[in-house]
GROMACS .gro file of C-alpha atoms in nm:
model
  482
    1MET     CA    1   2.363  -1.337   0.389
    2GLY     CA    2   2.698  -1.200   0.364
    3SER     CA    3   2.816  -0.869   0.197
    4LYS     CA    4   2.578  -0.886  -0.103
    5HIS     CA    5   2.311  -0.694   0.142
    6GLN     CA    6   2.559  -0.436   0.257
    7HIS     CA    7   2.447  -0.136   0.018
    8LEU     CA    8   2.072  -0.184   0.114
    9HIS     CA    9   1.926   0.106   0.329
   10VAL     CA   10   1.541   0.026   0.455
   11ALA     CA   11   1.356   0.347   0.638
   12PHE     CA   12   1.103   0.243   0.885
   13PHE     CA   13   0.824   0.520   0.951
   14PRO     CA   14   0.607   0.374   1.265
   15PHE     CA   15   0.315   0.581   1.375
   16MET     CA   16   0.343   0.738   1.734
   17ALA     CA   17   0.196   0.468   1.911
   18HIS     CA   18   0.382   0.222   2.142
   19GLY     CA   19   0.210  -0.060   1.987
   20HIS     CA   20   0.338   0.042   1.657
   21MET     CA   21   0.673   0.142   1.770
   22ILE     CA   22   0.798  -0.150   1.969
   23PRO     CA   23   0.736  -0.405   1.663
   24THR     CA   24   0.890  -0.165   1.413
   25LEU     CA   25   1.203  -0.145   1.653
   26ASP     CA   26   1.222  -0.536   1.669
   27LEU     CA   27   1.182  -0.491   1.274
   28ALA     CA   28   1.488  -0.291   1.221
   29LYS     CA   29   1.683  -0.512   1.424
   30LEU     CA   30   1.597  -0.791   1.201
   31PHE     CA   31   1.708  -0.613   0.882
   32ALA     CA   32   2.008  -0.495   1.085
   33ALA     CA   33   2.094  -0.871   1.158
   34ARG     CA   34   2.097  -0.955   0.809
   35ASN     CA   35   2.359  -0.635   0.717
   36VAL     CA   36   2.088  -0.408   0.577
   37LYS     CA   37   2.115  -0.043   0.688
   38THR     CA   38   1.861   0.085   0.887
   39THR     CA   39   1.716   0.417   0.994
   40ILE     CA   40   1.389   0.457   1.227
   41ILE     CA   41   1.217   0.787   1.160
   42THR     CA   42   1.022   0.930   1.495
   43THR     CA   43   0.916   1.245   1.657
   44PRO     CA   44   1.164   1.408   1.948
   45LEU     CA   45   0.913   1.275   2.261
   46ASN     CA   46   0.916   0.934   2.128
   47VAL     CA   47   1.273   0.915   2.066
   48PRO     CA   48   1.331   0.715   2.460
   49THR     CA   49   1.124   0.439   2.318
   50PHE     CA   50   1.408   0.349   2.072
   51THR     CA   51   1.744   0.506   2.218
   52LYS     CA   52   1.870   0.235   2.469
   53ALA     CA   53   1.750  -0.045   2.282
   54ILE     CA   54   1.944   0.110   1.969
   55GLU     CA   55   2.264   0.188   2.147
   56LYS     CA   56   2.306  -0.133   2.309
   57ARG     CA   57   2.218  -0.294   1.983
   58ASN     CA   58   2.503  -0.085   1.771
   59LYS     CA   59   2.757  -0.129   2.038
   60THR     CA   60   2.743  -0.527   2.077
   61LYS     CA   61   2.639  -0.656   1.736
   62THR     CA   62   2.874  -0.625   1.404
   63GLY     CA   63   2.709  -0.494   1.104
   64PRO     CA   64   2.561  -0.135   1.000
   65ILE     CA   65   2.405   0.035   1.302
   66ILE     CA   66   2.083   0.100   1.332
   67ASN     CA   67   1.997   0.524   1.302
   68LEU     CA   68   1.761   0.745   1.435
   69GLU     CA   69   1.594   1.038   1.221
   70ILE     CA   70   1.376   1.283   1.414
   71PHE     CA   71   1.080   1.487   1.260
   72THR     CA   72   0.938   1.770   1.432
   73LEU     CA   73   0.548   1.737   1.518
   74PRO     CA   74   0.354   2.001   1.423
   75ALA     CA   75   0.136   1.944   1.726
   76GLN     CA   76   0.009   2.293   1.779
   77GLU     CA   77  -0.053   2.361   1.406
   78ALA     CA   78  -0.289   2.040   1.407
   79GLY     CA   79  -0.470   2.142   1.753
   80LEU     CA   80  -0.243   1.914   2.020
   81PRO     CA   81  -0.076   2.068   2.305
   82GLU     CA   82   0.247   2.085   2.389
   83GLY     CA   83   0.387   1.761   2.462
   84CYS     CA   84   0.135   1.522   2.299
   85GLU     CA   85   0.332   1.340   2.070
   86ASN     CA   86   0.182   0.978   2.100
   87ILE     CA   87  -0.164   0.789   2.097
   88LYS     CA   88  -0.207   0.735   2.467
   89GLN     CA   89  -0.200   1.111   2.551
   90ALA     CA   90  -0.428   1.196   2.274
   91MET     CA   91  -0.651   0.946   2.343
   92ALA     CA   92  -0.670   1.051   2.683
   93LEU     CA   93  -0.761   1.403   2.594
   94GLY     CA   94  -0.995   1.335   2.313
   95LEU     CA   95  -0.737   1.457   2.062
   96LEU     CA   96  -0.696   1.146   1.840
   97PRO     CA   97  -0.812   1.324   1.481
   98SER     CA   98  -0.552   1.562   1.580
   99LEU     CA   99  -0.286   1.345   1.630
  100PHE     CA  100  -0.386   1.211   1.284
  101LYS     CA  101  -0.367   1.559   1.118
  102ALA     CA  102  -0.029   1.622   1.294
  103GLY     CA  103   0.077   1.272   1.127
  104GLY     CA  104  -0.026   1.385   0.773
  105MET     CA  105   0.179   1.735   0.823
  106LEU     CA  106   0.491   1.507   0.858
  107ARG     CA  107   0.459   1.471   0.478
  108GLU     CA  108   0.720   1.757   0.350
  109GLN     CA  109   0.991   1.622   0.623
  110LEU     CA  110   0.941   1.282   0.499
  111GLU     CA  111   0.974   1.368   0.109
  112ARG     CA  112   1.275   1.600   0.203
  113PHE     CA  113   1.423   1.275   0.383
  114LEU     CA  114   1.347   1.036   0.103
  115GLU     CA  115   1.559   1.302  -0.181
  116THR     CA  116   1.824   1.342   0.066
  117ASN     CA  117   1.908   0.969   0.175
  118LYS     CA  118   1.740   0.803  -0.084
  119PRO     CA  119   1.693   0.452   0.102
  120ASN     CA  120   1.620   0.146  -0.122
  121CYS     CA  121   1.283   0.083   0.065
  122LEU     CA  122   1.054   0.249   0.274
  123VAL     CA  123   0.830   0.080   0.554
  124ALA     CA  124   0.573   0.303   0.674
  125ASP     CA  125   0.272   0.251   0.885
  126MET     CA  126  -0.062   0.210   0.752
  127PHE     CA  127  -0.183   0.536   0.937
  128PHE     CA  128   0.025   0.691   0.687
  129PRO     CA  129  -0.112   0.621   0.366
  130TRP     CA  130  -0.015   0.896   0.194
  131ALA     CA  131   0.377   0.766   0.206
  132THR     CA  132   0.297   0.528  -0.100
  133GLU     CA  133   0.257   0.829  -0.316
  134SER     CA  134   0.552   1.017  -0.161
  135ALA     CA  135   0.790   0.727  -0.203
  136ARG     CA  136   0.686   0.688  -0.577
  137LYS     CA  137   0.817   1.054  -0.644
  138PHE     CA  138   1.156   0.888  -0.591
  139ASN     CA  139   1.092   0.582  -0.729
  140ILE     CA  140   1.130   0.418  -0.391
  141PRO     CA  141   0.940   0.108  -0.285
  142ARG     CA  142   0.666   0.186  -0.024
  143ILE     CA  143   0.590  -0.154   0.198
  144VAL     CA  144   0.306  -0.090   0.454
  145PHE     CA  145   0.321  -0.195   0.797
  146HIS     CA  146  -0.019  -0.271   0.995
  147GLY     CA  147   0.102  -0.431   1.277
  148MET     CA  148  -0.181  -0.676   1.296
  149GLY     CA  149  -0.190  -1.070   1.181
  150PHE     CA  150  -0.343  -1.194   0.844
  151LEU     CA  151  -0.679  -1.290   0.973
  152PRO     CA  152  -0.782  -0.918   1.052
  153LEU     CA  153  -0.649  -0.783   0.716
  154CYS     CA  154  -0.876  -1.035   0.560
  155ALA     CA  155  -1.147  -0.969   0.747
  156LYS     CA  156  -1.121  -0.579   0.678
  157GLU     CA  157  -1.097  -0.630   0.308
  158ILE     CA  158  -1.415  -0.842   0.307
  159GLU     CA  159  -1.588  -0.604   0.511
  160ARG     CA  160  -1.502  -0.325   0.294
  161VAL     CA  161  -1.597  -0.501  -0.022
  162TYR     CA  162  -1.920  -0.665   0.054
  163LYS     CA  163  -2.045  -0.478   0.375
  164PRO     CA  164  -2.211  -0.768   0.555
  165PHE     CA  165  -2.348  -0.539   0.847
  166LYS     CA  166  -2.550  -0.326   0.668
  167THR     CA  167  -2.791  -0.581   0.608
  168VAL     CA  168  -2.834  -0.675   0.998
  169SER     CA  169  -3.154  -0.561   1.172
  170SER     CA  170  -3.004  -0.478   1.497
  171ASP     CA  171  -2.645  -0.445   1.650
  172ASP     CA  172  -2.617  -0.770   1.841
  173GLU     CA  173  -2.729  -0.992   1.515
  174THR     CA  174  -2.474  -1.246   1.446
  175VAL     CA  175  -2.294  -1.179   1.076
  176VAL     CA  176  -2.088  -1.463   0.946
  177LEU     CA  177  -1.817  -1.271   0.717
  178PRO     CA  178  -1.840  -1.419   0.388
  179LEU     CA  179  -1.550  -1.614   0.210
  180LEU     CA  180  -1.291  -1.673   0.470
  181PRO     CA  181  -1.167  -1.996   0.538
  182HIS     CA  182  -1.339  -2.021   0.883
  183GLU     CA  183  -1.690  -1.936   1.019
  184VAL     CA  184  -1.585  -1.597   1.171
  185LYS     CA  185  -1.896  -1.453   1.349
  186LEU     CA  186  -1.901  -1.104   1.468
  187THR     CA  187  -2.202  -0.894   1.567
  188ARG     CA  188  -2.191  -0.524   1.440
  189LEU     CA  189  -2.152  -0.407   1.821
  190GLN     CA  190  -1.789  -0.550   1.789
  191VAL     CA  191  -1.678  -0.377   1.461
  192GLN     CA  192  -1.606   0.012   1.417
  193LYS     CA  193  -1.889   0.168   1.302
  194GLU     CA  194  -1.686   0.390   1.041
  195GLU     CA  195  -1.529   0.061   0.883
  196TRP     CA  196  -1.872  -0.095   0.770
  197GLY     CA  197  -2.107   0.216   0.735
  198ASP     CA  198  -2.098   0.466   0.390
  199ASP     CA  199  -2.097   0.784   0.613
  200ASP     CA  200  -1.874   1.038   0.441
  201ASN     CA  201  -1.663   1.144   0.764
  202GLU     CA  202  -1.319   1.180   0.842
  203VAL     CA  203  -1.256   0.816   1.000
  204ASN     CA  204  -1.441   0.630   0.694
  205ARG     CA  205  -1.230   0.846   0.441
  206ARG     CA  206  -0.896   0.772   0.651
  207TRP     CA  207  -0.965   0.392   0.638
  208ARG     CA  208  -1.034   0.383   0.261
  209ARG     CA  209  -0.688   0.592   0.209
  210VAL     CA  210  -0.544   0.310   0.429
  211LYS     CA  211  -0.673   0.039   0.172
  212GLU     CA  212  -0.608   0.216  -0.135
  213SER     CA  213  -0.245   0.294  -0.027
  214GLU     CA  214  -0.184  -0.073   0.049
  215VAL     CA  215  -0.312  -0.201  -0.278
  216GLU     CA  216  -0.091   0.087  -0.490
  217SER     CA  217   0.200   0.014  -0.234
  218TYR     CA  218   0.479  -0.262  -0.309
  219GLY     CA  219   0.355  -0.491  -0.030
  220VAL     CA  220   0.297  -0.592   0.333
  221ILE     CA  221   0.511  -0.706   0.609
  222VAL     CA  222   0.326  -0.893   0.852
  223ASN     CA  223   0.399  -0.969   1.208
  224SER     CA  224   0.303  -1.333   1.195
  225PHE     CA  225   0.441  -1.658   1.091
  226TYR     CA  226   0.290  -1.870   0.831
  227GLU     CA  227   0.217  -2.204   1.041
  228LEU     CA  228   0.025  -1.979   1.300
  229GLU     CA  229  -0.263  -1.885   1.045
  230PRO     CA  230  -0.178  -2.055   0.698
  231GLU     CA  231  -0.536  -2.047   0.556
  232TYR     CA  232  -0.530  -1.650   0.606
  233ALA     CA  233  -0.188  -1.631   0.484
  234ASP     CA  234  -0.267  -1.785   0.183
  235PHE     CA  235  -0.627  -1.598   0.111
  236PHE     CA  236  -0.464  -1.230   0.159
  237ARG     CA  237  -0.191  -1.348  -0.102
  238LYS     CA  238  -0.396  -1.559  -0.349
  239GLU     CA  239  -0.751  -1.432  -0.304
  240LEU     CA  240  -0.730  -1.085  -0.260
  241GLY     CA  241  -0.420  -1.033  -0.461
  242ARG     CA  242  -0.205  -0.875  -0.166
  243ARG     CA  243   0.162  -0.919  -0.201
  244ALA     CA  244   0.301  -0.977   0.171
  245TRP     CA  245   0.568  -1.130   0.365
  246HIS     CA  246   0.529  -1.270   0.707
  247VAL     CA  247   0.848  -1.208   0.912
  248GLY     CA  248   0.737  -1.262   1.283
  249PRO     CA  249   0.722  -1.315   1.567
  250VAL     CA  250   0.905  -1.016   1.549
  251SER     CA  251   0.946  -1.004   1.953
  252LEU     CA  252   1.154  -1.297   1.915
  253CYS     CA  253   1.472  -1.105   1.820
  254ASN     CA  254   1.528  -1.004   2.187
  255ARG     CA  255   1.692  -1.321   2.336
  256ALA     CA  256   1.895  -1.154   2.617
  257THR     CA  257   1.697  -1.097   2.948
  258GLU     CA  258   1.814  -0.733   2.940
  259ASP     CA  259   1.647  -0.690   2.604
  260LYS     CA  260   1.324  -0.825   2.694
  261ALA     CA  261   1.288  -0.640   3.039
  262GLU     CA  262   1.366  -0.305   2.875
  263ARG     CA  263   1.179  -0.336   2.574
  264GLY     CA  264   0.933  -0.033   2.502
  265LYS     CA  265   1.008   0.156   2.806
  266GLN     CA  266   1.188   0.119   3.153
  267ALA     CA  267   0.946  -0.115   3.349
  268VAL     CA  268   0.836   0.034   3.685
  269VAL     CA  269   0.930  -0.320   3.835
  270ASN     CA  270   1.297  -0.447   3.886
  271GLU     CA  271   1.312  -0.734   3.665
  272GLN     CA  272   1.492  -0.940   3.928
  273GLU     CA  273   1.236  -0.862   4.177
  274CYS     CA  274   0.986  -1.011   3.939
  275LEU     CA  275   1.136  -1.309   3.840
  276LYS     CA  276   1.233  -1.384   4.241
  277TRP     CA  277   0.860  -1.355   4.315
  278LEU     CA  278   0.773  -1.606   3.992
  279ASN     CA  279   1.053  -1.827   4.065
  280SER     CA  280   0.843  -1.858   4.436
  281LYS     CA  281   0.533  -2.029   4.230
  282LYS     CA  282   0.459  -2.340   4.103
  283ARG     CA  283   0.452  -2.413   3.767
  284ALA     CA  284   0.169  -2.247   3.532
  285SER     CA  285  -0.001  -2.124   3.885
  286VAL     CA  286  -0.020  -1.772   3.809
  287VAL     CA  287  -0.251  -1.555   3.612
  288TYR     CA  288  -0.082  -1.263   3.462
  289ILE     CA  289  -0.325  -0.946   3.347
  290CYS     CA  290  -0.232  -0.669   3.125
  291PHE     CA  291  -0.459  -0.491   2.891
  292GLY     CA  292  -0.168  -0.298   2.672
  293SER     CA  293  -0.033   0.032   2.688
  294ILE     CA  294  -0.336   0.236   2.552
  295ALA     CA  295  -0.641   0.070   2.760
  296HIS     CA  296  -0.842   0.291   3.000
  297TYR     CA  297  -1.115   0.082   3.202
  298PRO     CA  298  -1.307   0.277   3.452
  299ALA     CA  299  -1.238   0.211   3.830
  300ALA     CA  300  -1.566  -0.010   3.849
  301GLN     CA  301  -1.423  -0.239   3.607
  302LEU     CA  302  -1.112  -0.268   3.777
  303HIS     CA  303  -1.298  -0.346   4.097
  304GLU     CA  304  -1.442  -0.607   3.940
  305ILE     CA  305  -1.135  -0.755   3.834
  306ALA     CA  306  -0.962  -0.728   4.203
  307LYS     CA  307  -1.274  -0.915   4.336
  308ALA     CA  308  -1.262  -1.211   4.090
  309LEU     CA  309  -0.891  -1.233   4.122
  310GLU     CA  310  -0.929  -1.277   4.516
  311GLY     CA  311  -1.244  -1.455   4.485
  312SER     CA  312  -1.059  -1.755   4.209
  313ARG     CA  313  -0.783  -1.765   4.460
  314GLN     CA  314  -0.550  -1.787   4.214
  315ASN     CA  315  -0.175  -1.633   4.203
  316PHE     CA  316  -0.129  -1.313   3.980
  317ILE     CA  317   0.059  -1.037   3.833
  318TRP     CA  318  -0.179  -0.762   3.759
  319VAL     CA  319  -0.006  -0.439   3.528
  320VAL     CA  320  -0.254  -0.119   3.581
  321GLY     CA  321  -0.139   0.139   3.375
  322ASN     CA  322  -0.074   0.481   3.550
  323GLY     CA  323  -0.362   0.650   3.404
  324ASP     CA  324  -0.618   0.373   3.461
  325HIS     CA  325  -0.761   0.434   3.797
  326GLY     CA  326  -0.752   0.798   3.842
  327LYS     CA  327  -0.617   0.962   4.136
  328GLY     CA  328  -0.610   0.760   4.483
  329GLU     CA  329  -0.672   0.394   4.530
  330GLY     CA  330  -1.043   0.393   4.565
  331TRP     CA  331  -1.085   0.142   4.267
  332LEU     CA  332  -0.948  -0.154   4.477
  333PRO     CA  333  -1.131  -0.306   4.748
  334ARG     CA  334  -1.060  -0.212   5.080
  335GLY     CA  335  -0.783  -0.430   5.221
  336PHE     CA  336  -0.754  -0.616   4.903
  337GLU     CA  337  -0.356  -0.566   4.875
  338GLN     CA  338  -0.345  -0.685   5.255
  339ARG     CA  339  -0.576  -1.007   5.202
  340THR     CA  340  -0.362  -1.090   4.852
  341GLU     CA  341   0.016  -1.037   4.984
  342GLY     CA  342   0.198  -1.330   4.865
  343GLN     CA  343  -0.086  -1.424   4.634
  344GLY     CA  344  -0.081  -1.140   4.381
  345MET     CA  345   0.155  -0.853   4.275
  346ILE     CA  346   0.020  -0.527   4.098
  347ILE     CA  347   0.271  -0.351   3.870
  348ARG     CA  348   0.143   0.005   3.848
  349GLY     CA  349   0.279   0.085   3.479
  350TRP     CA  350   0.493  -0.036   3.250
  351ALA     CA  351   0.582  -0.417   3.269
  352PRO     CA  352   0.877  -0.656   3.130
  353GLN     CA  353   0.566  -0.859   2.963
  354VAL     CA  354   0.779  -1.094   2.768
  355LEU     CA  355   0.967  -1.179   3.032
  356ILE     CA  356   0.685  -1.228   3.287
  357LEU     CA  357   0.512  -1.428   2.995
  358GLU     CA  358   0.821  -1.667   2.932
  359HIS     CA  359   0.820  -1.756   3.265
  360GLU     CA  360   0.722  -2.146   3.354
  361ALA     CA  361   0.518  -1.996   3.688
  362VAL     CA  362   0.281  -1.820   3.416
  363GLY     CA  363  -0.052  -2.072   3.329
  364ALA     CA  364  -0.268  -1.772   3.172
  365PHE     CA  365  -0.260  -1.471   3.032
  366VAL     CA  366  -0.575  -1.195   3.035
  367THR     CA  367  -0.538  -0.998   2.760
  368HIS     CA  368  -0.691  -0.729   2.527
  369CYS     CA  369  -0.631  -0.941   2.230
  370GLY     CA  370  -0.379  -0.624   2.092
  371TRP     CA  371  -0.168  -0.826   1.800
  372ASN     CA  372   0.149  -0.791   1.991
  373SER     CA  373   0.014  -0.907   2.315
  374THR     CA  374  -0.117  -1.211   2.160
  375LEU     CA  375   0.176  -1.285   1.955
  376GLU     CA  376   0.392  -1.257   2.255
  377GLY     CA  377   0.129  -1.480   2.453
  378ILE     CA  378   0.180  -1.745   2.158
  379SER     CA  379   0.529  -1.729   2.148
  380ALA     CA  380   0.552  -1.806   2.542
  381GLY     CA  381   0.306  -2.127   2.496
  382VAL     CA  382   0.051  -1.910   2.710
  383PRO     CA  383  -0.326  -2.000   2.671
  384MET     CA  384  -0.541  -1.680   2.714
  385VAL     CA  385  -0.842  -1.521   2.867
  386THR     CA  386  -0.957  -1.285   2.594
  387TRP     CA  387  -1.110  -0.935   2.640
  388PRO     CA  388  -1.111  -0.723   2.339
  389PHE     CA  389  -1.236  -0.379   2.322
  390PHE     CA  390  -1.116  -0.194   2.016
  391ALA     CA  391  -0.878  -0.167   1.700
  392GLU     CA  392  -0.864  -0.512   1.547
  393GLN     CA  393  -0.890  -0.696   1.894
  394PHE     CA  394  -1.238  -0.867   1.835
  395TYR     CA  395  -1.062  -1.064   1.530
  396ASN     CA  396  -0.780  -1.159   1.749
  397GLU     CA  397  -0.983  -1.336   1.973
  398LYS     CA  398  -1.172  -1.538   1.703
  399LEU     CA  399  -0.794  -1.683   1.631
  400VAL     CA  400  -0.737  -1.768   1.969
  401THR     CA  401  -1.061  -1.890   2.076
  402GLN     CA  402  -1.232  -2.033   1.806
  403ILE     CA  403  -0.942  -2.150   1.528
  404LEU     CA  404  -0.625  -2.211   1.751
  405LYS     CA  405  -0.840  -2.303   2.071
  406ILE     CA  406  -0.586  -2.176   2.288
  407GLY     CA  407  -0.836  -1.910   2.507
  408VAL     CA  408  -1.142  -1.837   2.679
  409GLN     CA  409  -1.384  -1.585   2.629
  410VAL     CA  410  -1.463  -1.294   2.912
  411GLY     CA  411  -1.744  -1.195   2.768
  412ALA     CA  412  -1.672  -0.857   2.567
  413LYS     CA  413  -1.957  -0.761   2.361
  414LYS     CA  414  -1.885  -0.404   2.238
  415TRP     CA  415  -1.638  -0.218   2.044
  416SER     CA  416  -1.534   0.088   2.263
  417ARG     CA  417  -1.189   0.299   2.244
  418MET     CA  418  -1.314   0.412   2.605
  419PRO     CA  419  -1.499   0.139   2.783
  420SER     CA  420  -1.761   0.288   3.005
  421ILE     CA  421  -1.948   0.166   3.310
  422GLU     CA  422  -2.208   0.040   3.071
  423ASP     CA  423  -1.961  -0.231   2.971
  424VAL     CA  424  -1.837  -0.346   3.260
  425ILE     CA  425  -1.781  -0.697   3.282
  426SER     CA  426  -1.901  -0.892   3.607
  427GLN     CA  427  -1.671  -1.051   3.871
  428ASP     CA  428  -1.862  -1.375   3.840
  429ALA     CA  429  -1.791  -1.388   3.446
  430ILE     CA  430  -1.401  -1.290   3.523
  431GLU     CA  431  -1.414  -1.567   3.798
  432LYS     CA  432  -1.543  -1.809   3.560
  433ALA     CA  433  -1.300  -1.753   3.262
  434LEU     CA  434  -1.021  -1.767   3.517
  435THR     CA  435  -1.146  -2.085   3.686
  436GLU     CA  436  -1.148  -2.250   3.358
  437ILE     CA  437  -0.854  -2.150   3.208
  438MET     CA  438  -0.630  -2.243   3.524
  439GLY     CA  439  -0.816  -2.578   3.546
  440GLU     CA  440  -0.831  -2.930   3.354
  441LYS     CA  441  -0.977  -2.744   3.023
  442GLY     CA  442  -0.697  -2.510   3.046
  443GLU     CA  443  -0.419  -2.747   3.045
  444GLU     CA  444  -0.558  -2.893   2.700
  445MET     CA  445  -0.522  -2.513   2.591
  446ARG     CA  446  -0.182  -2.536   2.745
  447ASN     CA  447  -0.075  -2.816   2.529
  448ARG     CA  448  -0.180  -2.643   2.208
  449ALA     CA  449  -0.031  -2.338   2.317
  450LYS     CA  450   0.319  -2.491   2.364
  451GLN     CA  451   0.307  -2.673   2.054
  452LEU     CA  452   0.228  -2.314   1.862
  453LYS     CA  453   0.514  -2.181   2.092
  454LYS     CA  454   0.760  -2.424   1.926
  455LEU     CA  455   0.632  -2.340   1.554
  456ALA     CA  456   0.704  -1.974   1.657
  457TRP     CA  457   1.057  -2.028   1.753
  458LYS     CA  458   1.127  -2.259   1.449
  459ALA     CA  459   0.963  -2.000   1.211
  460VAL     CA  460   1.247  -1.728   1.280
  461GLU     CA  461   1.513  -1.967   1.291
  462ASP     CA  462   1.774  -1.991   0.992
  463GLY     CA  463   1.534  -2.178   0.733
  464GLY     CA  464   1.201  -2.143   0.909
  465SER     CA  465   0.921  -1.987   0.712
  466SER     CA  466   0.950  -1.621   0.881
  467TYR     CA  467   1.342  -1.649   0.842
  468ASN     CA  468   1.296  -1.744   0.427
  469ASP     CA  469   1.017  -1.484   0.415
  470LEU     CA  470   1.254  -1.191   0.507
  471THR     CA  471   1.547  -1.339   0.305
  472ALA     CA  472   1.301  -1.354   0.029
  473LEU     CA  473   1.218  -0.969   0.061
  474ILE     CA  474   1.546  -0.851   0.112
  475ASP     CA  475   1.675  -1.019  -0.177
  476GLU     CA  476   1.393  -0.875  -0.365
  477LEU     CA  477   1.493  -0.535  -0.273
  478ARG     CA  478   1.859  -0.587  -0.388
  479ASP     CA  479   1.728  -0.683  -0.720
  480TYR     CA  480   1.495  -0.411  -0.724
  481GLN     CA  481   1.778  -0.132  -0.671
  482ALA     CA  482   2.032  -0.307  -0.887
   0.00000   0.00000   0.00000
């Protein structure tokens, strides 16, 4: 792109959640690779998410460096205990509203930064809806980053405008969302109540502000690629009238093994040990199970997963978050690890997910359908067992299983940030899904997934759809500042 972009400065302001911060870091890398000066704004305890990758990138790559700007999170003023600066901690303590309140209290620091540094663009997280107004004060275009794909962006707007769930007689009655390009069916149980109800509560008001700030903003950056969901990219831009640029999958900016292994957090397992274990397995013979950085399942659910893995006799890598299972190992059936020695590997903590998914031994991915994980599975050409539980994950399940036809549903029926004992999916249901995805039907899905993988990688290469959309956005921002 040459020197014509060298004076452009884009600031990124992600919400304090790994699922938001990690793709934002990848976004910053993409802009920096085009000779754009970039700054990432975060809070002190979230700095480690960025530092190692930024230091490595700044040492090894030419062009402008990626900068970090540290804002002080007013945790105690917002009702958070000291040391609580991200969504996983806040959810575990039942203090999510306090984290959102603390985020809103960053406004004054953001405006001081914008006034002093005068970036040419602010890419601010959806959970900072007030950032549109703050940026406007200084004639700076604010672009929204939601961290989700086009289908849920379209579906959520249709729900907001038409409120199709208000007229149903029960929570488990199926509703077809109107006007969308495909027949997307959901029940009221699978949608966050505050998004379809009219109650004047804080959550509902927050979602209204998110949507209003999106409409008033300069546009939306979407971590997706056109070939994955073309009808929804067109619907979002043409039918809903939103300005949007698809620039993903952003995770594909990480090409070196070290970058993939250390993405987000330091993995608790040595990547070489992990790869050595995978190298000992046949092609497409391993099931990878991971429910993201926030999921917190009860011990009874983990027990059912363990029994299903043992009963299915599939090779597996199972990532269990440190906070998932409480104290002790009572969540595992007695003798499970001894009986599955050689068959499986349990990773307790952060795993090098992209590295694992890209290994040829991995044949399926059991996922919560978070958008980052979904895209990483698609980019690796791996079919999925879908197990959504909150956020926009039930929409992503529809994309994977019904539209792309590269996944099998495990049978999750209820939207919940913290699944309870009543929501436990049985061993039989899990085992059935594993058998299907690793069998003949799974091979057909695997072939479709491999084709999507090719399209994903082509999209981010020079001349690809995402590459060109990023070029168009950078050109537009350069013209805006001129």
